[in-house]
PDB file of C-alpha atoms in Angstrom:
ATOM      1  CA  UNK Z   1       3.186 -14.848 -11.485  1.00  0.00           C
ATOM      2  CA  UNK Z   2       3.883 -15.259  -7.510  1.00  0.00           C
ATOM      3  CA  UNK Z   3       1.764 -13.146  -5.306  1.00  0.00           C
ATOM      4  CA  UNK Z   4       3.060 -11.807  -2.058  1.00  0.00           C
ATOM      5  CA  UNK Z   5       1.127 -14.609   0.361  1.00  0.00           C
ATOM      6  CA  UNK Z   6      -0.237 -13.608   3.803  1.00  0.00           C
ATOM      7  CA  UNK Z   7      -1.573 -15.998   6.416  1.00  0.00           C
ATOM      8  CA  UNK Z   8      -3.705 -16.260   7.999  1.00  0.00           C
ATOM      9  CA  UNK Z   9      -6.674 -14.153   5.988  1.00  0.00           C
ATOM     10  CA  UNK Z  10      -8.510 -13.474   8.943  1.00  0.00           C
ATOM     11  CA  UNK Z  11      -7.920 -13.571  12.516  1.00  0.00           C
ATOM     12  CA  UNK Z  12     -10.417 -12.432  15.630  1.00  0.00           C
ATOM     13  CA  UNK Z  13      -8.913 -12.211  19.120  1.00  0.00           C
ATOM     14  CA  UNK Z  14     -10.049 -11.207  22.345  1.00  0.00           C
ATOM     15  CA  UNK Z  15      -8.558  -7.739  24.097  1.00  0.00           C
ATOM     16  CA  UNK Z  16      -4.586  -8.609  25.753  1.00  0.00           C
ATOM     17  CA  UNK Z  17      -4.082 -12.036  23.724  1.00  0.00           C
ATOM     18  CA  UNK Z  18      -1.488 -12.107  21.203  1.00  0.00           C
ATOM     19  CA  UNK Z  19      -1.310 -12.491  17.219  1.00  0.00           C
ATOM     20  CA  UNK Z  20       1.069 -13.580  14.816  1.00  0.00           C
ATOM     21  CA  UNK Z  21       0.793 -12.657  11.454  1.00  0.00           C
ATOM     22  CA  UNK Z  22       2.609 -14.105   8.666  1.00  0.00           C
ATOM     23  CA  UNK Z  23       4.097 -12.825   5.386  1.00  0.00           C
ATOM     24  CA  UNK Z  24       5.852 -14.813   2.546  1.00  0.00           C
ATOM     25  CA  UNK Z  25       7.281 -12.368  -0.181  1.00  0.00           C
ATOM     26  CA  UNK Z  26       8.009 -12.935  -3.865  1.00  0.00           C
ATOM     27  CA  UNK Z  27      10.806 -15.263  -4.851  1.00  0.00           C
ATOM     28  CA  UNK Z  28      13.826 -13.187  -4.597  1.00  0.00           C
ATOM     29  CA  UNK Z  29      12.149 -10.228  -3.316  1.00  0.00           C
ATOM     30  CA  UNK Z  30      14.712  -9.294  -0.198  1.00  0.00           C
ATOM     31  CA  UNK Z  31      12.636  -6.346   1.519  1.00  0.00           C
ATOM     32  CA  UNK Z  32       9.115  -6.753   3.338  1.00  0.00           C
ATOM     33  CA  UNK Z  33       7.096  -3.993   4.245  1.00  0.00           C
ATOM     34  CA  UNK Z  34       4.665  -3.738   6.806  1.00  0.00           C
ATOM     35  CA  UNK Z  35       1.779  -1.468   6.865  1.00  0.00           C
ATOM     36  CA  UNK Z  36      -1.820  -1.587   8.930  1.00  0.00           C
ATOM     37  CA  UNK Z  37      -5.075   0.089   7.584  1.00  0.00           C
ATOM     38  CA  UNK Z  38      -7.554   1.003   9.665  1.00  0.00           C
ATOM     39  CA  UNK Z  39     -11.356   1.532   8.592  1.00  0.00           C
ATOM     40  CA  UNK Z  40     -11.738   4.201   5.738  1.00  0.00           C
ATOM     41  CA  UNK Z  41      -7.896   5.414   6.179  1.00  0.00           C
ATOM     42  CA  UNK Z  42      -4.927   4.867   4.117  1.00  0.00           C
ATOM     43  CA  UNK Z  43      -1.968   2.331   5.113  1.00  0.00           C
ATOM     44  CA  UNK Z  44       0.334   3.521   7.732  1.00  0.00           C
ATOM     45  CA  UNK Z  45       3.528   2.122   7.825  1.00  0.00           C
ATOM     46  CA  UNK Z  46       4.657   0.154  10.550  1.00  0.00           C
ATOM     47  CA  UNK Z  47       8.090  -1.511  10.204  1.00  0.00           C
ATOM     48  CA  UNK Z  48      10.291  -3.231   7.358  1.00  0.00           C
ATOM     49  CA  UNK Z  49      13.437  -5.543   6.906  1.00  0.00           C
ATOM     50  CA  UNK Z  50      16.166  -6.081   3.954  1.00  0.00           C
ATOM     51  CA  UNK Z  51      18.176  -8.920   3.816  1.00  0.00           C
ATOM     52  CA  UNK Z  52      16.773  -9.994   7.361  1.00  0.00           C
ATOM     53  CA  UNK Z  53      17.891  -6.859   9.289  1.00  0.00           C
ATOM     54  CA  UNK Z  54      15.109  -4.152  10.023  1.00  0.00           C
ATOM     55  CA  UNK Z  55      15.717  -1.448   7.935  1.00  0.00           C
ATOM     56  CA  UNK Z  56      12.838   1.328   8.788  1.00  0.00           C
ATOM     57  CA  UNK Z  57      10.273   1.791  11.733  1.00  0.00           C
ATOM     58  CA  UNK Z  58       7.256   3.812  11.292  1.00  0.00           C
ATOM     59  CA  UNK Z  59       4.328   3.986  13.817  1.00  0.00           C
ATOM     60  CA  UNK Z  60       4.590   0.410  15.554  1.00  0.00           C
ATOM     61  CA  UNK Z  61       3.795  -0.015  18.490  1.00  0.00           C
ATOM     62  CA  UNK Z  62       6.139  -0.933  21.569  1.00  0.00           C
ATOM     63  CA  UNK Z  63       3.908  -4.109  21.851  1.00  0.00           C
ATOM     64  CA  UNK Z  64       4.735  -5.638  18.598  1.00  0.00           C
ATOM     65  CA  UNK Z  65       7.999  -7.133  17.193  1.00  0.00           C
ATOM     66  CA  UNK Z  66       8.213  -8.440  13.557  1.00  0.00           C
ATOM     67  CA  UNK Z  67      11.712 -10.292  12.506  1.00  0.00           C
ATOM     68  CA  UNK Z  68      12.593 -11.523   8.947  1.00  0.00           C
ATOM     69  CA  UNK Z  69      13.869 -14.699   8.935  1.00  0.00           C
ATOM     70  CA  UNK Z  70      16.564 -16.545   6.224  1.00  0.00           C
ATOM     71  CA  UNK Z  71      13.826 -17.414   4.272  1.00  0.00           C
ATOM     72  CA  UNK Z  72      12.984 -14.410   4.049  1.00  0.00           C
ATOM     73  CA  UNK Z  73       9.264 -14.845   5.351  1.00  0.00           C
ATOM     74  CA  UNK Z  74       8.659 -12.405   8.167  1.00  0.00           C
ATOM     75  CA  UNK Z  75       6.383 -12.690  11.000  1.00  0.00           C
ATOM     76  CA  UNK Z  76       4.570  -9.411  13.107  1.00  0.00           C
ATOM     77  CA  UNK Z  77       3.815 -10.605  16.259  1.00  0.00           C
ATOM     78  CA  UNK Z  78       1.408  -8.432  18.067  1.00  0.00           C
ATOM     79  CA  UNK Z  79       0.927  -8.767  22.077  1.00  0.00           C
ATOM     80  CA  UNK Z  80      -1.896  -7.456  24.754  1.00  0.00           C
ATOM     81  CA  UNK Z  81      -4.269  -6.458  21.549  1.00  0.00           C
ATOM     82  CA  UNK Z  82      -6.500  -3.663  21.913  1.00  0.00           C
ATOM     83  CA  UNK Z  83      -9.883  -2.911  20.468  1.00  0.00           C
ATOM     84  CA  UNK Z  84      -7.702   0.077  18.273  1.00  0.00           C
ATOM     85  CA  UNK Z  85      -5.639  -2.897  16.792  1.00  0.00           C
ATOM     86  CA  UNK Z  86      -8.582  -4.115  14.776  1.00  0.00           C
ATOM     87  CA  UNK Z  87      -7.350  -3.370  11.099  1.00  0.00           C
ATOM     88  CA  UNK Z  88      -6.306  -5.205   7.598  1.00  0.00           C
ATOM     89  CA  UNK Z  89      -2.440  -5.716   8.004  1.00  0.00           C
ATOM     90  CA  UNK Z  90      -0.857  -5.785   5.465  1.00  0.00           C
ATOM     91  CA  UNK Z  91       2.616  -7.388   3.812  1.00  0.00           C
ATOM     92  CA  UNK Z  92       4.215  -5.805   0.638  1.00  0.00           C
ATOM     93  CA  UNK Z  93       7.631  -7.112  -1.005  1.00  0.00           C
ATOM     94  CA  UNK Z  94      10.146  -5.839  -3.307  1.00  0.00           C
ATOM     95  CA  UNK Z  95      13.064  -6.501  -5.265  1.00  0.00           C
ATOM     96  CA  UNK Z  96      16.809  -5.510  -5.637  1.00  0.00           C
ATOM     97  CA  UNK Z  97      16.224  -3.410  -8.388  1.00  0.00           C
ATOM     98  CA  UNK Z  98      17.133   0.299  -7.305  1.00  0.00           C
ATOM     99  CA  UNK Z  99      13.909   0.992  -8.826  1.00  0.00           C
ATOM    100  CA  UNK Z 100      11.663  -1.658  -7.992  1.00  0.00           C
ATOM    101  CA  UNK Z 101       8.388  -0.552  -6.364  1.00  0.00           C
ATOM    102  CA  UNK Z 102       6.584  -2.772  -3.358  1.00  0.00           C
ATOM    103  CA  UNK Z 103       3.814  -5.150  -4.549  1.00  0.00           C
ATOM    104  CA  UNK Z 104       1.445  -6.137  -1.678  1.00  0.00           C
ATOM    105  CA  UNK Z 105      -0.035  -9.131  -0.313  1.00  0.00           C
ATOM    106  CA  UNK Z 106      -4.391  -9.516  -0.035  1.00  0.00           C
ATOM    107  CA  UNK Z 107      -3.984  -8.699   3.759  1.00  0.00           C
ATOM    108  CA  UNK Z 108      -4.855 -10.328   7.009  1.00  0.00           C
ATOM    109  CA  UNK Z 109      -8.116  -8.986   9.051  1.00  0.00           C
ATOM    110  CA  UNK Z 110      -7.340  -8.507  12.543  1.00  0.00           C
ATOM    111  CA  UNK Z 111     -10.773  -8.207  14.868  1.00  0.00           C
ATOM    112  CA  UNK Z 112      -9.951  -7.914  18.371  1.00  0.00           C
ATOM    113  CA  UNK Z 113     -12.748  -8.028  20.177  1.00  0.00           C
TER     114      UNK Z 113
ATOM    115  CA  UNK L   1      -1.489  18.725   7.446  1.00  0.00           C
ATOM    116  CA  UNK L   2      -0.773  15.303   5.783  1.00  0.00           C
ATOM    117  CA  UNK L   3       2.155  15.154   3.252  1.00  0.00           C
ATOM    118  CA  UNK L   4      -0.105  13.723   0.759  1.00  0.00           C
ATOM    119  CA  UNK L   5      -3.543  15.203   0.371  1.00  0.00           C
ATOM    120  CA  UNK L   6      -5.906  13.440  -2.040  1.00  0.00           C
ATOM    121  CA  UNK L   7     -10.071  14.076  -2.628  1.00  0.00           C
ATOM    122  CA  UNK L   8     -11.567  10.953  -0.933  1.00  0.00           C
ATOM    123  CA  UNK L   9     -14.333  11.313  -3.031  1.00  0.00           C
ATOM    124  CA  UNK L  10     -16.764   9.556  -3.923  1.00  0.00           C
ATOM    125  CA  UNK L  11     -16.289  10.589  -7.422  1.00  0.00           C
ATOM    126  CA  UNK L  12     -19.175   8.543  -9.312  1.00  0.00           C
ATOM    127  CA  UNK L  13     -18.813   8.924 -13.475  1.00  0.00           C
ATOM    128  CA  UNK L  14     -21.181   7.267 -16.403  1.00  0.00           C
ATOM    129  CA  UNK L  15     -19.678   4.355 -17.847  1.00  0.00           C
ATOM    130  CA  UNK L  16     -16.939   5.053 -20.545  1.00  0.00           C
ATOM    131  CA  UNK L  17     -16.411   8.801 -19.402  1.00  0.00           C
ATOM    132  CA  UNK L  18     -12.536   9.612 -18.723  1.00  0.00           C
ATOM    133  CA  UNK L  19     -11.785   9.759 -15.165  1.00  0.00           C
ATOM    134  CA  UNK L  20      -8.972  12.110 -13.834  1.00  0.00           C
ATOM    135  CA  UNK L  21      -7.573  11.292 -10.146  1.00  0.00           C
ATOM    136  CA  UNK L  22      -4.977  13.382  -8.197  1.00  0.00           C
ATOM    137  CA  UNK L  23      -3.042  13.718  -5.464  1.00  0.00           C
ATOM    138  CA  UNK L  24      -0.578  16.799  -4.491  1.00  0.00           C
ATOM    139  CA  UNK L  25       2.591  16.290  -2.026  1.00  0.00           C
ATOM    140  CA  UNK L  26       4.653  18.364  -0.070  1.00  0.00           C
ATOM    141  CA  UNK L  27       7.599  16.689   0.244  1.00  0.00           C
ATOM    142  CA  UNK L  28      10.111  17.241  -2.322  1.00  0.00           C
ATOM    143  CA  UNK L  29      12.161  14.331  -1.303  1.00  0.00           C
ATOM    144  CA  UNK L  30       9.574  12.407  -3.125  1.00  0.00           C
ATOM    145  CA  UNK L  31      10.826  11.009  -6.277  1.00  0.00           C
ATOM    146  CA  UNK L  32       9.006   7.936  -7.007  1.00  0.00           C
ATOM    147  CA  UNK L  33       5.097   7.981  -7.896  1.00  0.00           C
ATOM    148  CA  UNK L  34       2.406   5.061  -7.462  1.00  0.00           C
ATOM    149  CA  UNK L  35      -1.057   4.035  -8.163  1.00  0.00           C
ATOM    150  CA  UNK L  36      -2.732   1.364  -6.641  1.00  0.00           C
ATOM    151  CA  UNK L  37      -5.945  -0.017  -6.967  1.00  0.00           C
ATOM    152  CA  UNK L  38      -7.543  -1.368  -4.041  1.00  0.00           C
ATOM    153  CA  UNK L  39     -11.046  -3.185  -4.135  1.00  0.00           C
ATOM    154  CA  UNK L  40     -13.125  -3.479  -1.360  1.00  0.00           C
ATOM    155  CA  UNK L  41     -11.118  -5.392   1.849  1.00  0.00           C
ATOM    156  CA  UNK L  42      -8.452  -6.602  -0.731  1.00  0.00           C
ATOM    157  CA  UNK L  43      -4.820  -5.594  -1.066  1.00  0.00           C
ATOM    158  CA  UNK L  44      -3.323  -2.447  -3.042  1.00  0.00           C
ATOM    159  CA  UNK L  45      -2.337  -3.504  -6.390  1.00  0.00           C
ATOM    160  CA  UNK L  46       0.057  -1.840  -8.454  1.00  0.00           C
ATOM    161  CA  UNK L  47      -1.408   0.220 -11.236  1.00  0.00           C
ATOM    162  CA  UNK L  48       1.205   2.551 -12.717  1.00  0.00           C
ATOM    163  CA  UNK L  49       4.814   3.472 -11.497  1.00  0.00           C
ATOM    164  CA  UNK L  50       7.121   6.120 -12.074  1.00  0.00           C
ATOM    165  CA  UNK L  51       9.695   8.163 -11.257  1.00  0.00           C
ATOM    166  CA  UNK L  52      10.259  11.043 -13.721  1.00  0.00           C
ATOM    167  CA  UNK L  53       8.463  14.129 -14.347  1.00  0.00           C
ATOM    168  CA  UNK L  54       5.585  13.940 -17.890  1.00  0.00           C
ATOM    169  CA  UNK L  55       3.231  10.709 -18.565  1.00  0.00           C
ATOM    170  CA  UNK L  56       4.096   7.431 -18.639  1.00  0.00           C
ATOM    171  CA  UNK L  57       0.676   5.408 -20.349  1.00  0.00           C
ATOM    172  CA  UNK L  58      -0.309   1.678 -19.892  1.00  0.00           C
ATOM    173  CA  UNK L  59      -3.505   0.541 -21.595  1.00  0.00           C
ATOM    174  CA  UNK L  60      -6.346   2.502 -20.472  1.00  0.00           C
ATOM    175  CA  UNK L  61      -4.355   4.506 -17.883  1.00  0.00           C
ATOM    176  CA  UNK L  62      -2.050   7.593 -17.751  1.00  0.00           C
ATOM    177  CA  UNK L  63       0.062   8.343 -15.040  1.00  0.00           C
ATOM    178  CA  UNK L  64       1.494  12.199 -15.109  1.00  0.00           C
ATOM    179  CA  UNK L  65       4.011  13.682 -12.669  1.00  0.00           C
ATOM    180  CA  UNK L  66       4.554  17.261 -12.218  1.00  0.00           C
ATOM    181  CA  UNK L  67       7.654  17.468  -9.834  1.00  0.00           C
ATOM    182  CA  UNK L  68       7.429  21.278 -10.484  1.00  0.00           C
ATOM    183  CA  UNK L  69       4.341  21.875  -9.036  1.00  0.00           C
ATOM    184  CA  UNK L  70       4.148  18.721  -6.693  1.00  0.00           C
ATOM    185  CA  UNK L  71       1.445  17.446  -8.406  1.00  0.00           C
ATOM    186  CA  UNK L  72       0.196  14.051  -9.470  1.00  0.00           C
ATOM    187  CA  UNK L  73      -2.516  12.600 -11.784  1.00  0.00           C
ATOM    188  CA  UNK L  74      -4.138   9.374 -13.023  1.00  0.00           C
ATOM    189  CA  UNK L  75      -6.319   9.218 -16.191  1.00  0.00           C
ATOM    190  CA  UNK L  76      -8.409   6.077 -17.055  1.00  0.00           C
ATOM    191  CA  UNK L  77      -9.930   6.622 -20.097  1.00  0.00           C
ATOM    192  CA  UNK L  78     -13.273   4.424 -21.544  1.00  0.00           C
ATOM    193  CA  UNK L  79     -13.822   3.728 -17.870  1.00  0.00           C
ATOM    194  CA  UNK L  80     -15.591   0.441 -17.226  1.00  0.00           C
ATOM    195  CA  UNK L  81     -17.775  -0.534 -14.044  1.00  0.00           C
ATOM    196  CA  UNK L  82     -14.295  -3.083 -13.014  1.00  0.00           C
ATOM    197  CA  UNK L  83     -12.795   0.140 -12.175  1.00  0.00           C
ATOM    198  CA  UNK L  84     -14.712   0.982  -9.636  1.00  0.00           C
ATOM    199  CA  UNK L  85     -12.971   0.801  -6.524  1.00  0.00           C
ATOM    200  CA  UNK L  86     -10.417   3.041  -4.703  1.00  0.00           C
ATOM    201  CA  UNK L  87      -7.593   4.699  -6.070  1.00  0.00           C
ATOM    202  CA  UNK L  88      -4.610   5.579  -3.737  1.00  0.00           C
ATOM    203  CA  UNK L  89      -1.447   7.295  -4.556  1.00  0.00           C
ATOM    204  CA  UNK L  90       1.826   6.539  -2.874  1.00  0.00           C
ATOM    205  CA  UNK L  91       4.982   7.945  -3.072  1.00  0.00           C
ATOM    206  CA  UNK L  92       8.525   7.571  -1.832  1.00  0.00           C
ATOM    207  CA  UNK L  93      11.726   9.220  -1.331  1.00  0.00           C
ATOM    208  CA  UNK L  94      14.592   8.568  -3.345  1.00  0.00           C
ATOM    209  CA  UNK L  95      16.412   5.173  -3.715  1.00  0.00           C
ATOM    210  CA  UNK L  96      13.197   3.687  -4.013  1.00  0.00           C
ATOM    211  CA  UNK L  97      13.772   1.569  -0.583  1.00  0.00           C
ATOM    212  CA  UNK L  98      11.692   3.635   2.060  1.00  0.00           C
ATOM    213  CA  UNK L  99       8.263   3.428   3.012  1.00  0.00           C
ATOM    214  CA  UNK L 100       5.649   4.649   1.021  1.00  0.00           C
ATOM    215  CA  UNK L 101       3.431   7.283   2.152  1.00  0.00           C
ATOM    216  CA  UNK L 102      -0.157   7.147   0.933  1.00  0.00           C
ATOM    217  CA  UNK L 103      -2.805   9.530  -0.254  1.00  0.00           C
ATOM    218  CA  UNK L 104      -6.097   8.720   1.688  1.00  0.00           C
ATOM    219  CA  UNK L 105      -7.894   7.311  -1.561  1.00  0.00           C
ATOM    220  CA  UNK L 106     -10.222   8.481  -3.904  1.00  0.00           C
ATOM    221  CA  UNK L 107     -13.227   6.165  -4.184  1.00  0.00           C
ATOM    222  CA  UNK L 108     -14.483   5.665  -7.682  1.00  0.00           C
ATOM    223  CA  UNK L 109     -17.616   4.842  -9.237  1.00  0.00           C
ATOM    224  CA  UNK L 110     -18.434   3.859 -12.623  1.00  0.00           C
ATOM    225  CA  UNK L 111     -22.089   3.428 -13.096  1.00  0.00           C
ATOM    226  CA  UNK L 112     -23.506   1.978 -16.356  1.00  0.00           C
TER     227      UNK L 112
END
């Protein structure tokens, strides 16, 4: 079966560039979910979108923006990194099932350096 | 305090023992339960979901929900050394939509 797919798999940046992370969901999957995991924690949620309008905002930083687009791939752009931005980010989709559950991508490894 | 609390561990069992994880919430909004399975620098994936109080089983593994007493378990029985890895619950509110708030993860190993 389809996999949530998240490009790229790694990334390593130096301190105030910028990132952009992509996310491409499961066939009709309509939500995306981001969430970041730092080092020996648990995700955190950052931000998500349904039917290409943001639908919840967690702990995301003023210097990111993420946008779903009609294909419903999103994108979490990430500007003047910091060394605390170093993390696995990660993508989960789900369907339009009322009691569908998120199913999450293998992550993309941020290193700022 | 954190809305979900969960022993990180490392909980480290002999190969077919039957492991019991759990995780305890404070939110009653919560109405819908996950496990996930997370290997080493790979994503979560979905073990068990559900969103009613009692056990649901799949295979090896029971999921049990205790709305009552905010209180959440995972059983793998005949545990294997695959299963090592760590376990995170996750939970959200109701309509199934909203961001999932995770337990911090127990890290399991089975040894042979």
């Amino acid at each position: 079966a389809a996999g949530v797919i998240q490009s790229p798999r790694h990334l390593i940046k130096e301190k105030r560039e910028t990132a952009t992370l992509k996310c491409y969901p499961i066939p009709r999957h309509d939500t995306v979910y981001w969430y970041q995991q730092g080092p020996g924690q648990d995700p955190q949620f950052l931000i998500s979108f349904y039917e290409k309008m943001q639908s919840d905002k967690g702990s995301i930083p003023d210097r990111f923006s993420a946008q779903q687009f009609s294909d419903y791939h999103s994108e979490l752009n990430m500007s003047s990194l910091e060394l605390g931005d170093s993390a696995l980010y990660f993508c989960a989709s789900r369907g339009g099932g009322l009691k569908d559950t998120q199913y999450f991508g293998p992550g993309t490894r941020l290193t700022v350096l | 305090q954190k809305e979900v609390e969960q022993d990180p561990g490392p909980l480290s069992v002999p190969e077919g023992a039957i492991v019991s994880l759990n995780c305890t919430y404070s939110n009653s909004a919560f109405q819908y339960f996950m496990w996930y399975r997370q290997y080493s620098r790979k994503g979560p994936e979905l073990l068990m979901y559900t969103y009613s109080s009692g056990n649901k089983e799949d295979g090896r593994f029971t999921a049990q929900v205790d709305k009552s007493s905010k209180y959440i378990s995972l059983f793998i029985r005949d545990s294997q050394p695959s299963d090592s890895a760590t376990y995170l619950c996750a939970m959200n509110a109701a309509g199934g939509g909203n961001k999932l708030t995770f337990g911090t993860g127990t890290q399991l190993k089975v040894e042979l």
